Amino acid sequence: MPRMKFDLLHNDPNSQARAGVVHTDHGAIETPIFMPVGTLATVKGLHQNELKDVVNPDIILANTYHLYLRPGTEILEKAGGVHKFMNWDRPVLTDSGGYQVYSLSANRKIKEAGVKFKSHIDGSYHFFTPESAMDIQRTIGADIIMAFDECTPYPCDYNYARRSMHMTHRWLKRCIDHFHNTPSKYGYNQTLFPIVQGSTYKDLRAQSAEFIANADQPGNAIGGLSVGEPAEEMYAMTEVVTAILPKDKPRYLMGVGTPINLLENVALGVDMFDCVMPTRNARNGMIFTVNGTMNVKNKKWADDFSPLDEHGTAWVDQYYSKAYVRHLFTVNEMLGKQICTLHNLTFYLWLMREARKHILAGDFRTWKDKMVKQMDNRL
Amino acid sequence: MPRMKFDLLHNDPNSQARAGVVHTDHGAIETPIFMPVGTLATVKGLHQNELKDVVNPDIILANTYHLYLRPGTEILEKAGGVHKFMNWDRPVLTDSGGYQVYSLSANRKIKEAGVKFKSHIDGSYHFFTPESAMDIQRTIGADIIMAFDECTPYPCDYNYARRSMHMTHRWLKRCIDHFHNTPSKYGYNQTLFPIVQGSTYKDLRAQSAEFIANADQPGNAIGGLSVGEPAEEMYAMTEVVTAILPKDKPRYLMGVGTPINLLENVALGVDMFDCVMPTRNARNGMIFTVNGTMNVKNKKWADDFSPLDEHGTAWVDQYYSKAYVRHLFTVNEMLGKQICTLHNLTFYLWLMREARKHILAGDFRTWKDKMVKQMDNRL
């Protein structure tokens, strides 16, 4: 099958921002893009058609570690892959489980061969290798498959970061070998993205970016950021890496971030993002708006009957009042989480589409600087 | 303002079933009807427009006790009533708090003057009287307001049931006096429904039905059932009561029940129902279908990729598979609850609309007997 194709449409003259299109067998992905997180083959609180019709993302994420444990690859294989299983016909990207393995900390052992870990569900032991991570993701049926890596914590000792990066590179070779020796499943093309590591060390990041660029896969990712480091360090690392990664392939910054983080990283040449923040914060009553963030649980909204977000583009923004949504959170009703999830994801996707428009129009930098200032605010 | 009007359209020749229309200032209610329960001004897990467009009930319920505690009458008054607060433009019926007071058992004291109770939220003390229950429901903005009654438990000592019934009757006089001495709020008509009590004693039920009929309000309710008594006892009580209550006014059986309970009570002349069962059971993975009930959590559905309910009329029934919905419950994802809630309520409302069609067509009895047999089944 042909390799995934990326059309780079426009470079912003005043930043590294780019507008492009990634072509997959499940449709085109217009970049820059934010990918909603559907860990367990569901974006929490949203029906698939709501996600499609209201939020309208070109691609979503699912999680290898979680889907491997439940429902398991046997069910996903019988279903004909995750798209059929959840009834979603656009592209799906799966992270490899590297991040979840990192999060398990006490419950995993990392060795050259792979990672032994204890299930957070039933305590059973499992072993992931670069090879098995490829097999599992092929069986899940992801359009974009992530390399199996080690995500280092922050802060991270230089020597540990260096050794870990080299192991991630060796693992990548095994991923690529195994990936290219196995066929795509379910009749559509599957693509592998390698991951740059190197913690917060510029020299390691540069070294890793060179290595990943040389692996010559159809797209590349930046991992190991958004793990607690200051935003300035994240931007510094992104800048080093995007200067090295090939321009003609999409760049995916994993696990990032706030709306401001997104715009700053778009300015540094990133094309794809994912993060649990818009969905997780929504479930805690925190929404992002064009004028800043808002804690809908605050007492000050108790008798504010104005729309949830006057400037919002999701139907919920005008349909429900601040007072009503605040009430739903006060009494712990699920509808509150549903409303804020729909709001936040719609806002994130709107923001990426606006960014794209401004890149294509050539005024991204001015718009970005204004937006970053405007959104850095508590309502 | 004019009294609420009820048009009795048709009587089934082979049962006591009736088809009618209740006219309110928020629109017509075609009976028989099932009223989804929106305790805290939200039907758990559904957006208001989803409820309207998919489930399509002519009326929903809200709860006096719960809304009084949160958000409180001050907020509801400022909002201009519950319809505006939650953005719902069809009729709303509020139960009076009698049932919740009964449920608090250890945390309330019932006296002739009224009921002192302890909030389940913060332990604060409150006092409900027949008069305050009217005021609170007027302020909530219900179209149909329920009399303040005592709901007796099952089983209930005869003497207690008799004394309690007489107190409920004395409370009804106070409700009626106060209700008719206070104006409707927010510019639309509000209507009071008295409640028949008398536990499972036929003589008390008959006596109470006479009393309630004589109160001559635009509609009447039957309370104190569905509190643990066998279905046959429930039906026996309904039969006694509907034989006495006026034919030209709607009859509301409170807190009932399973789909089979609904059909049997429709056959006994009941027009209106409410129950948490379709919504609560949905959140526990239990769905009702035309061929019986189904526990979607069962292992047997793990690899059954057929539609959730082949015969279902809700879009979710064909959109999601049994295996997928089972997975959502296994991993405790909110979407599972959302799907099953939408399914169950759509099924309940479909069942009531079918019942109405068959009453109007004259073959309700045969259809009902067939359906009761068919639905008494575990899938």
PDB file of N, CA, C and O in Angstrom, chain A residues 40-42 44-50 70-71 75 78-79 85-87 302-303 305 315 319-320 324 327-328 330-331 333-335 338-339, chain B residues 40-42 44-50 70-71 75 78-79 85-87 302-303 305 315-316 319-320 324 327-328 330-331 333-335 338-339:
ATOM      1  N   LEU A  40     -10.572   4.724  25.848  1.00  0.00           N
ATOM      2  CA  LEU A  40     -11.173   3.385  25.840  1.00  0.00           C
ATOM      3  C   LEU A  40     -12.170   3.233  24.697  1.00  0.00           C
ATOM      4  O   LEU A  40     -13.211   2.585  24.844  1.00  0.00           O
ATOM      5  N   ALA A  41     -11.855   3.844  23.545  1.00  0.00           N
ATOM      6  CA  ALA A  41     -12.731   3.799  22.378  1.00  0.00           C
ATOM      7  C   ALA A  41     -14.030   4.545  22.635  1.00  0.00           C
ATOM      8  O   ALA A  41     -15.088   4.192  22.117  1.00  0.00           O
ATOM      9  N   THR A  42     -13.924   5.609  23.447  1.00  0.00           N
ATOM     10  CA  THR A  42     -15.026   6.557  23.643  1.00  0.00           C
ATOM     11  C   THR A  42     -14.432   7.861  24.154  1.00  0.00           C
ATOM     12  O   THR A  42     -13.584   7.827  25.063  1.00  0.00           O
ATOM     13  N   LYS A  44     -15.000  10.505  26.423  1.00  0.00           N
ATOM     14  CA  LYS A  44     -15.878  10.478  27.598  1.00  0.00           C
ATOM     15  C   LYS A  44     -17.018  11.506  27.537  1.00  0.00           C
ATOM     16  O   LYS A  44     -16.781  12.693  27.428  1.00  0.00           O
ATOM     17  N   GLY A  45     -18.243  11.006  27.593  1.00  0.00           N
ATOM     18  CA  GLY A  45     -19.408  11.882  27.693  1.00  0.00           C
ATOM     19  C   GLY A  45     -20.016  12.301  26.370  1.00  0.00           C
ATOM     20  O   GLY A  45     -21.020  13.006  26.350  1.00  0.00           O
ATOM     21  N   LEU A  46     -19.404  11.881  25.243  1.00  0.00           N
ATOM     22  CA  LEU A  46     -19.935  12.283  23.940  1.00  0.00           C
ATOM     23  C   LEU A  46     -20.318  11.066  23.096  1.00  0.00           C
ATOM     24  O   LEU A  46     -19.560  10.102  23.006  1.00  0.00           O
ATOM     25  N   HIS A  47     -21.471  11.153  22.460  1.00  0.00           N
ATOM     26  CA  HIS A  47     -21.823  10.179  21.436  1.00  0.00           C
ATOM     27  C   HIS A  47     -20.916  10.412  20.230  1.00  0.00           C
ATOM     28  O   HIS A  47     -20.523  11.556  19.949  1.00  0.00           O
ATOM     29  N   GLN A  48     -20.652   9.339  19.486  1.00  0.00           N
ATOM     30  CA  GLN A  48     -19.785   9.439  18.314  1.00  0.00           C
ATOM     31  C   GLN A  48     -20.336  10.455  17.302  1.00  0.00           C
ATOM     32  O   GLN A  48     -19.579  11.214  16.688  1.00  0.00           O
ATOM     33  N   ASN A  49     -21.652  10.480  17.101  1.00  0.00           N
ATOM     34  CA  ASN A  49     -22.186  11.408  16.103  1.00  0.00           C
ATOM     35  C   ASN A  49     -22.194  12.859  16.609  1.00  0.00           C
ATOM     36  O   ASN A  49     -22.091  13.789  15.819  1.00  0.00           O
ATOM     37  N   GLU A  50     -22.260  13.026  17.934  1.00  0.00           N
ATOM     38  CA  GLU A  50     -22.121  14.358  18.534  1.00  0.00           C
ATOM     39  C   GLU A  50     -20.698  14.868  18.298  1.00  0.00           C
ATOM     40  O   GLU A  50     -20.483  16.031  17.909  1.00  0.00           O
ATOM     41  N   ARG A  70      -8.723  -4.010  28.203  1.00  0.00           N
ATOM     42  CA  ARG A  70     -10.175  -4.107  28.046  1.00  0.00           C
ATOM     43  C   ARG A  70     -10.631  -3.311  26.846  1.00  0.00           C
ATOM     44  O   ARG A  70     -10.350  -2.129  26.810  1.00  0.00           O
ATOM     45  N   PRO A  71     -11.329  -3.874  25.880  1.00  0.00           N
ATOM     46  CA  PRO A  71     -11.906  -5.220  25.856  1.00  0.00           C
ATOM     47  C   PRO A  71     -10.900  -6.298  25.483  1.00  0.00           C
ATOM     48  O   PRO A  71     -11.251  -7.470  25.513  1.00  0.00           O
ATOM     49  N   ILE A  75     -11.369  -9.332  21.147  1.00  0.00           N
ATOM     50  CA  ILE A  75     -12.664  -8.700  20.840  1.00  0.00           C
ATOM     51  C   ILE A  75     -12.500  -7.684  19.712  1.00  0.00           C
ATOM     52  O   ILE A  75     -13.315  -7.615  18.784  1.00  0.00           O
ATOM     53  N   LYS A  78     -12.159  -9.474  16.438  1.00  0.00           N
ATOM     54  CA  LYS A  78     -13.463  -9.998  16.011  1.00  0.00           C
ATOM     55  C   LYS A  78     -14.377  -8.886  15.506  1.00  0.00           C
ATOM     56  O   LYS A  78     -15.185  -9.088  14.603  1.00  0.00           O
ATOM     57  N   ALA A  79     -14.259  -7.714  16.111  1.00  0.00           N
ATOM     58  CA  ALA A  79     -15.100  -6.580  15.710  1.00  0.00           C
ATOM     59  C   ALA A  79     -14.690  -6.042  14.349  1.00  0.00           C
ATOM     60  O   ALA A  79     -15.458  -5.341  13.690  1.00  0.00           O
ATOM     61  N   PHE A  85     -15.769  -1.255  15.905  1.00  0.00           N
ATOM     62  CA  PHE A  85     -16.153  -1.520  17.290  1.00  0.00           C
ATOM     63  C   PHE A  85     -16.905  -0.330  17.874  1.00  0.00           C
ATOM     64  O   PHE A  85     -17.958  -0.478  18.497  1.00  0.00           O
ATOM     65  N   MET A  86     -16.373   0.884  17.666  1.00  0.00           N
ATOM     66  CA  MET A  86     -16.994   2.064  18.267  1.00  0.00           C
ATOM     67  C   MET A  86     -17.868   2.847  17.295  1.00  0.00           C
ATOM     68  O   MET A  86     -18.529   3.797  17.705  1.00  0.00           O
ATOM     69  N   ASN A  87     -17.904   2.419  16.037  1.00  0.00           N
ATOM     70  CA  ASN A  87     -18.659   3.122  15.019  1.00  0.00           C
ATOM     71  C   ASN A  87     -18.139   4.541  14.785  1.00  0.00           C
ATOM     72  O   ASN A  87     -18.841   5.533  15.020  1.00  0.00           O
ATOM     73  N   ALA A 302     -23.808  31.461  40.326  1.00  0.00           N
ATOM     74  CA  ALA A 302     -25.056  30.848  40.826  1.00  0.00           C
ATOM     75  C   ALA A 302     -26.310  31.531  40.279  1.00  0.00           C
ATOM     76  O   ALA A 302     -27.311  30.865  40.017  1.00  0.00           O
ATOM     77  N   ASP A 303     -26.273  32.855  40.109  1.00  0.00           N
ATOM     78  CA  ASP A 303     -27.463  33.525  39.573  1.00  0.00           C
ATOM     79  C   ASP A 303     -27.135  34.310  38.301  1.00  0.00           C
ATOM     80  O   ASP A 303     -27.760  35.325  37.997  1.00  0.00           O
ATOM     81  N   PHE A 305     -27.578  34.158  34.661  1.00  0.00           N
ATOM     82  CA  PHE A 305     -28.390  33.413  33.689  1.00  0.00           C
ATOM     83  C   PHE A 305     -27.987  33.701  32.242  1.00  0.00           C
ATOM     84  O   PHE A 305     -28.693  33.340  31.307  1.00  0.00           O
ATOM     85  N   TRP A 315     -23.310  24.552  20.258  1.00  0.00           N
ATOM     86  CA  TRP A 315     -24.696  24.908  20.559  1.00  0.00           C
ATOM     87  C   TRP A 315     -24.950  24.996  22.055  1.00  0.00           C
ATOM     88  O   TRP A 315     -25.783  25.779  22.505  1.00  0.00           O
ATOM     89  N   TYR A 319     -27.263  27.514  24.589  1.00  0.00           N
ATOM     90  CA  TYR A 319     -28.456  26.774  25.022  1.00  0.00           C
ATOM     91  C   TYR A 319     -28.587  26.756  26.545  1.00  0.00           C
ATOM     92  O   TYR A 319     -29.688  26.821  27.080  1.00  0.00           O
ATOM     93  N   TYR A 320     -27.451  26.647  27.232  1.00  0.00           N
ATOM     94  CA  TYR A 320     -27.471  26.543  28.692  1.00  0.00           C
ATOM     95  C   TYR A 320     -26.864  27.800  29.323  1.00  0.00           C
ATOM     96  O   TYR A 320     -25.943  28.385  28.771  1.00  0.00           O
ATOM     97  N   TYR A 324     -27.255  27.458  35.314  1.00  0.00           N
ATOM     98  CA  TYR A 324     -27.739  26.081  35.187  1.00  0.00           C
ATOM     99  C   TYR A 324     -26.576  25.089  35.214  1.00  0.00           C
ATOM    100  O   TYR A 324     -26.615  24.077  35.927  1.00  0.00           O
ATOM    101  N   HIS A 327     -25.232  24.785  38.610  1.00  0.00           N
ATOM    102  CA  HIS A 327     -26.137  23.925  39.402  1.00  0.00           C
ATOM    103  C   HIS A 327     -25.837  22.444  39.138  1.00  0.00           C
ATOM    104  O   HIS A 327     -25.750  21.638  40.080  1.00  0.00           O
ATOM    105  N   LEU A 328     -25.679  22.071  37.863  1.00  0.00           N
ATOM    106  CA  LEU A 328     -25.424  20.672  37.529  1.00  0.00           C
ATOM    107  C   LEU A 328     -24.149  20.157  38.218  1.00  0.00           C
ATOM    108  O   LEU A 328     -24.105  19.020  38.692  1.00  0.00           O
ATOM    109  N   THR A 330     -22.846  21.483  41.024  1.00  0.00           N
ATOM    110  CA  THR A 330     -23.094  21.497  42.469  1.00  0.00           C
ATOM    111  C   THR A 330     -23.761  20.203  42.906  1.00  0.00           C
ATOM    112  O   THR A 330     -23.456  19.651  43.951  1.00  0.00           O
ATOM    113  N   VAL A 331     -24.711  19.704  42.092  1.00  0.00           N
ATOM    114  CA  VAL A 331     -25.448  18.500  42.474  1.00  0.00           C
ATOM    115  C   VAL A 331     -24.860  17.245  41.814  1.00  0.00           C
ATOM    116  O   VAL A 331     -25.444  16.169  41.897  1.00  0.00           O
ATOM    117  N   GLU A 333     -24.416  16.233  38.637  1.00  0.00           N
ATOM    118  CA  GLU A 333     -25.193  15.604  37.569  1.00  0.00           C
ATOM    119  C   GLU A 333     -24.321  15.406  36.339  1.00  0.00           C
ATOM    120  O   GLU A 333     -23.556  16.299  35.960  1.00  0.00           O
ATOM    121  N   MET A 334     -24.442  14.252  35.666  1.00  0.00           N
ATOM    122  CA  MET A 334     -23.589  13.962  34.514  1.00  0.00           C
ATOM    123  C   MET A 334     -23.732  14.979  33.401  1.00  0.00           C
ATOM    124  O   MET A 334     -22.785  15.206  32.645  1.00  0.00           O
ATOM    125  N   LEU A 335     -24.913  15.552  33.265  1.00  0.00           N
ATOM    126  CA  LEU A 335     -25.124  16.483  32.152  1.00  0.00           C
ATOM    127  C   LEU A 335     -24.122  17.640  32.190  1.00  0.00           C
ATOM    128  O   LEU A 335     -23.705  18.137  31.138  1.00  0.00           O
ATOM    129  N   GLN A 338     -21.133  16.461  30.451  1.00  0.00           N
ATOM    130  CA  GLN A 338     -21.397  16.352  29.013  1.00  0.00           C
ATOM    131  C   GLN A 338     -21.324  17.735  28.346  1.00  0.00           C
ATOM    132  O   GLN A 338     -20.729  17.897  27.282  1.00  0.00           O
ATOM    133  N   ILE A 339     -21.952  18.723  28.977  1.00  0.00           N
ATOM    134  CA  ILE A 339     -21.986  20.076  28.410  1.00  0.00           C
ATOM    135  C   ILE A 339     -20.572  20.651  28.304  1.00  0.00           C
ATOM    136  O   ILE A 339     -20.161  21.158  27.250  1.00  0.00           O
TER     137      ILE A 339
ATOM    138  N   LEU B  40     -33.484  16.798  39.464  1.00  0.00           N
ATOM    139  CA  LEU B  40     -32.774  18.041  39.764  1.00  0.00           C
ATOM    140  C   LEU B  40     -32.764  18.982  38.563  1.00  0.00           C
ATOM    141  O   LEU B  40     -31.792  19.671  38.297  1.00  0.00           O
ATOM    142  N   ALA B  41     -33.864  18.986  37.798  1.00  0.00           N
ATOM    143  CA  ALA B  41     -33.990  19.810  36.596  1.00  0.00           C
ATOM    144  C   ALA B  41     -33.059  19.333  35.497  1.00  0.00           C
ATOM    145  O   ALA B  41     -32.539  20.125  34.706  1.00  0.00           O
ATOM    146  N   THR B  42     -32.819  18.027  35.480  1.00  0.00           N
ATOM    147  CA  THR B  42     -32.098  17.366  34.381  1.00  0.00           C
ATOM    148  C   THR B  42     -32.479  15.897  34.395  1.00  0.00           C
ATOM    149  O   THR B  42     -32.484  15.278  35.457  1.00  0.00           O
ATOM    150  N   LYS B  44     -31.138  12.660  33.919  1.00  0.00           N
ATOM    151  CA  LYS B  44     -29.730  12.273  34.016  1.00  0.00           C
ATOM    152  C   LYS B  44     -29.172  11.695  32.714  1.00  0.00           C
ATOM    153  O   LYS B  44     -29.667  10.695  32.206  1.00  0.00           O
ATOM    154  N   GLY B  45     -28.138  12.340  32.190  1.00  0.00           N
ATOM    155  CA  GLY B  45     -27.427  11.801  31.032  1.00  0.00           C
ATOM    156  C   GLY B  45     -27.944  12.265  29.682  1.00  0.00           C
ATOM    157  O   GLY B  45     -27.375  11.908  28.661  1.00  0.00           O
ATOM    158  N   LEU B  46     -29.025  13.046  29.682  1.00  0.00           N
ATOM    159  CA  LEU B  46     -29.576  13.509  28.401  1.00  0.00           C
ATOM    160  C   LEU B  46     -29.586  15.030  28.307  1.00  0.00           C
ATOM    161  O   LEU B  46     -29.993  15.717  29.244  1.00  0.00           O
ATOM    162  N   HIS B  47     -29.180  15.520  27.151  1.00  0.00           N
ATOM    163  CA  HIS B  47     -29.389  16.929  26.853  1.00  0.00           C
ATOM    164  C   HIS B  47     -30.885  17.172  26.656  1.00  0.00           C
ATOM    165  O   HIS B  47     -31.613  16.281  26.189  1.00  0.00           O
ATOM    166  N   GLN B  48     -31.337  18.373  26.966  1.00  0.00           N
ATOM    167  CA  GLN B  48     -32.756  18.701  26.820  1.00  0.00           C
ATOM    168  C   GLN B  48     -33.245  18.496  25.383  1.00  0.00           C
ATOM    169  O   GLN B  48     -34.349  18.002  25.169  1.00  0.00           O
ATOM    170  N   ASN B  49     -32.424  18.874  24.412  1.00  0.00           N
ATOM    171  CA  ASN B  49     -32.893  18.718  23.025  1.00  0.00           C
ATOM    172  C   ASN B  49     -32.877  17.267  22.562  1.00  0.00           C
ATOM    173  O   ASN B  49     -33.678  16.869  21.723  1.00  0.00           O
ATOM    174  N   GLU B  50     -31.984  16.460  23.161  1.00  0.00           N
ATOM    175  CA  GLU B  50     -31.989  15.017  22.903  1.00  0.00           C
ATOM    176  C   GLU B  50     -33.288  14.415  23.449  1.00  0.00           C
ATOM    177  O   GLU B  50     -33.942  13.599  22.791  1.00  0.00           O
ATOM    178  N   ARG B  70     -31.416  22.424  46.452  1.00  0.00           N
ATOM    179  CA  ARG B  70     -30.438  22.913  45.478  1.00  0.00           C
ATOM    180  C   ARG B  70     -31.044  22.978  44.102  1.00  0.00           C
ATOM    181  O   ARG B  70     -31.536  21.925  43.651  1.00  0.00           O
ATOM    182  N   PRO B  71     -31.080  24.073  43.400  1.00  0.00           N
ATOM    183  CA  PRO B  71     -30.392  25.332  43.698  1.00  0.00           C
ATOM    184  C   PRO B  71     -31.137  26.202  44.708  1.00  0.00           C
ATOM    185  O   PRO B  71     -30.595  27.218  45.120  1.00  0.00           O
ATOM    186  N   ILE B  75     -32.971  31.052  43.525  1.00  0.00           N
ATOM    187  CA  ILE B  75     -32.364  30.958  42.191  1.00  0.00           C
ATOM    188  C   ILE B  75     -33.442  30.652  41.139  1.00  0.00           C
ATOM    189  O   ILE B  75     -33.472  31.261  40.057  1.00  0.00           O
ATOM    190  N   LYS B  78     -35.447  33.763  40.460  1.00  0.00           N
ATOM    191  CA  LYS B  78     -34.663  34.706  39.646  1.00  0.00           C
ATOM    192  C   LYS B  78     -34.577  34.243  38.188  1.00  0.00           C
ATOM    193  O   LYS B  78     -34.531  35.061  37.273  1.00  0.00           O
ATOM    194  N   ALA B  79     -34.515  32.923  38.011  1.00  0.00           N
ATOM    195  CA  ALA B  79     -34.411  32.361  36.646  1.00  0.00           C
ATOM    196  C   ALA B  79     -35.722  32.522  35.885  1.00  0.00           C
ATOM    197  O   ALA B  79     -35.753  32.425  34.659  1.00  0.00           O
ATOM    198  N   PHE B  85     -34.953  27.966  33.602  1.00  0.00           N
ATOM    199  CA  PHE B  85     -33.704  27.561  34.256  1.00  0.00           C
ATOM    200  C   PHE B  85     -33.028  26.435  33.481  1.00  0.00           C
ATOM    201  O   PHE B  85     -31.827  26.463  33.226  1.00  0.00           O
ATOM    202  N   MET B  86     -33.820  25.436  33.094  1.00  0.00           N
ATOM    203  CA  MET B  86     -33.226  24.274  32.424  1.00  0.00           C
ATOM    204  C   MET B  86     -33.396  24.296  30.908  1.00  0.00           C
ATOM    205  O   MET B  86     -32.880  23.415  30.220  1.00  0.00           O
ATOM    206  N   ASN B  87     -34.087  25.313  30.397  1.00  0.00           N
ATOM    207  CA  ASN B  87     -34.360  25.425  28.956  1.00  0.00           C
ATOM    208  C   ASN B  87     -35.206  24.246  28.450  1.00  0.00           C
ATOM    209  O   ASN B  87     -34.760  23.454  27.610  1.00  0.00           O
ATOM    210  N   ALA B 302     -20.187 -10.014  25.146  1.00  0.00           N
ATOM    211  CA  ALA B 302     -18.822  -9.500  24.922  1.00  0.00           C
ATOM    212  C   ALA B 302     -18.416  -9.514  23.447  1.00  0.00           C
ATOM    213  O   ALA B 302     -17.727  -8.607  22.991  1.00  0.00           O
ATOM    214  N   ASP B 303     -18.845 -10.529  22.703  1.00  0.00           N
ATOM    215  CA  ASP B 303     -18.475 -10.552  21.284  1.00  0.00           C
ATOM    216  C   ASP B 303     -19.717 -10.624  20.387  1.00  0.00           C
ATOM    217  O   ASP B 303     -19.683 -11.183  19.289  1.00  0.00           O
ATOM    218  N   PHE B 305     -21.737  -8.537  18.140  1.00  0.00           N
ATOM    219  CA  PHE B 305     -21.626  -7.250  17.459  1.00  0.00           C
ATOM    220  C   PHE B 305     -22.919  -6.836  16.762  1.00  0.00           C
ATOM    221  O   PHE B 305     -22.940  -5.901  15.968  1.00  0.00           O
ATOM    222  N   TRP B 315     -32.187   5.883  17.858  1.00  0.00           N
ATOM    223  CA  TRP B 315     -31.054   5.747  16.932  1.00  0.00           C
ATOM    224  C   TRP B 315     -29.906   4.968  17.570  1.00  0.00           C
ATOM    225  O   TRP B 315     -29.169   4.261  16.880  1.00  0.00           O
ATOM    226  N   VAL B 316     -29.756   5.090  18.889  1.00  0.00           N
ATOM    227  CA  VAL B 316     -28.674   4.363  19.553  1.00  0.00           C
ATOM    228  C   VAL B 316     -28.819   2.853  19.396  1.00  0.00           C
ATOM    229  O   VAL B 316     -27.829   2.117  19.429  1.00  0.00           O
ATOM    230  N   TYR B 319     -27.136   2.081  16.162  1.00  0.00           N
ATOM    231  CA  TYR B 319     -25.823   2.723  15.996  1.00  0.00           C
ATOM    232  C   TYR B 319     -24.725   1.994  16.763  1.00  0.00           C
ATOM    233  O   TYR B 319     -23.597   1.892  16.300  1.00  0.00           O
ATOM    234  N   TYR B 320     -25.063   1.489  17.956  1.00  0.00           N
ATOM    235  CA  TYR B 320     -24.078   0.826  18.805  1.00  0.00           C
ATOM    236  C   TYR B 320     -24.375  -0.665  18.906  1.00  0.00           C
ATOM    237  O   TYR B 320     -25.531  -1.068  18.904  1.00  0.00           O
ATOM    238  N   TYR B 324     -20.117  -3.378  22.162  1.00  0.00           N
ATOM    239  CA  TYR B 324     -19.552  -2.062  22.479  1.00  0.00           C
ATOM    240  C   TYR B 324     -20.163  -1.498  23.759  1.00  0.00           C
ATOM    241  O   TYR B 324     -19.447  -1.001  24.634  1.00  0.00           O
ATOM    242  N   HIS B 327     -18.837  -3.270  26.697  1.00  0.00           N
ATOM    243  CA  HIS B 327     -17.485  -2.761  26.987  1.00  0.00           C
ATOM    244  C   HIS B 327     -17.548  -1.462  27.787  1.00  0.00           C
ATOM    245  O   HIS B 327     -16.837  -1.292  28.780  1.00  0.00           O
ATOM    246  N   LEU B 328     -18.430  -0.543  27.370  1.00  0.00           N
ATOM    247  CA  LEU B 328     -18.532   0.741  28.066  1.00  0.00           C
ATOM    248  C   LEU B 328     -18.895   0.543  29.543  1.00  0.00           C
ATOM    249  O   LEU B 328     -18.369   1.237  30.416  1.00  0.00           O
ATOM    250  N   THR B 330     -18.283  -2.277  31.287  1.00  0.00           N
ATOM    251  CA  THR B 330     -17.159  -2.973  31.918  1.00  0.00           C
ATOM    252  C   THR B 330     -16.108  -1.968  32.383  1.00  0.00           C
ATOM    253  O   THR B 330     -15.534  -2.117  33.452  1.00  0.00           O
ATOM    254  N   VAL B 331     -15.870  -0.945  31.570  1.00  0.00           N
ATOM    255  CA  VAL B 331     -14.818   0.020  31.908  1.00  0.00           C
ATOM    256  C   VAL B 331     -15.391   1.280  32.569  1.00  0.00           C
ATOM    257  O   VAL B 331     -14.679   2.252  32.781  1.00  0.00           O
ATOM    258  N   GLU B 333     -17.575   3.654  31.618  1.00  0.00           N
ATOM    259  CA  GLU B 333     -17.576   4.892  30.841  1.00  0.00           C
ATOM    260  C   GLU B 333     -18.979   5.501  30.808  1.00  0.00           C
ATOM    261  O   GLU B 333     -19.974   4.788  30.635  1.00  0.00           O
ATOM    262  N   MET B 334     -19.069   6.830  30.960  1.00  0.00           N
ATOM    263  CA  MET B 334     -20.380   7.495  31.029  1.00  0.00           C
ATOM    264  C   MET B 334     -21.223   7.247  29.787  1.00  0.00           C
ATOM    265  O   MET B 334     -22.455   7.234  29.875  1.00  0.00           O
ATOM    266  N   LEU B 335     -20.580   7.080  28.651  1.00  0.00           N
ATOM    267  CA  LEU B 335     -21.356   6.913  27.422  1.00  0.00           C
ATOM    268  C   LEU B 335     -22.312   5.713  27.513  1.00  0.00           C
ATOM    269  O   LEU B 335     -23.409   5.753  26.956  1.00  0.00           O
ATOM    270  N   GLN B 338     -25.369   6.950  29.106  1.00  0.00           N
ATOM    271  CA  GLN B 338     -26.085   7.834  28.184  1.00  0.00           C
ATOM    272  C   GLN B 338     -26.869   7.016  27.147  1.00  0.00           C
ATOM    273  O   GLN B 338     -28.031   7.306  26.873  1.00  0.00           O
ATOM    274  N   ILE B 339     -26.222   5.993  26.595  1.00  0.00           N
ATOM    275  CA  ILE B 339     -26.860   5.171  25.562  1.00  0.00           C
ATOM    276  C   ILE B 339     -28.069   4.440  26.131  1.00  0.00           C
ATOM    277  O   ILE B 339     -29.164   4.473  25.551  1.00  0.00           O
TER     278      ILE B 339
END
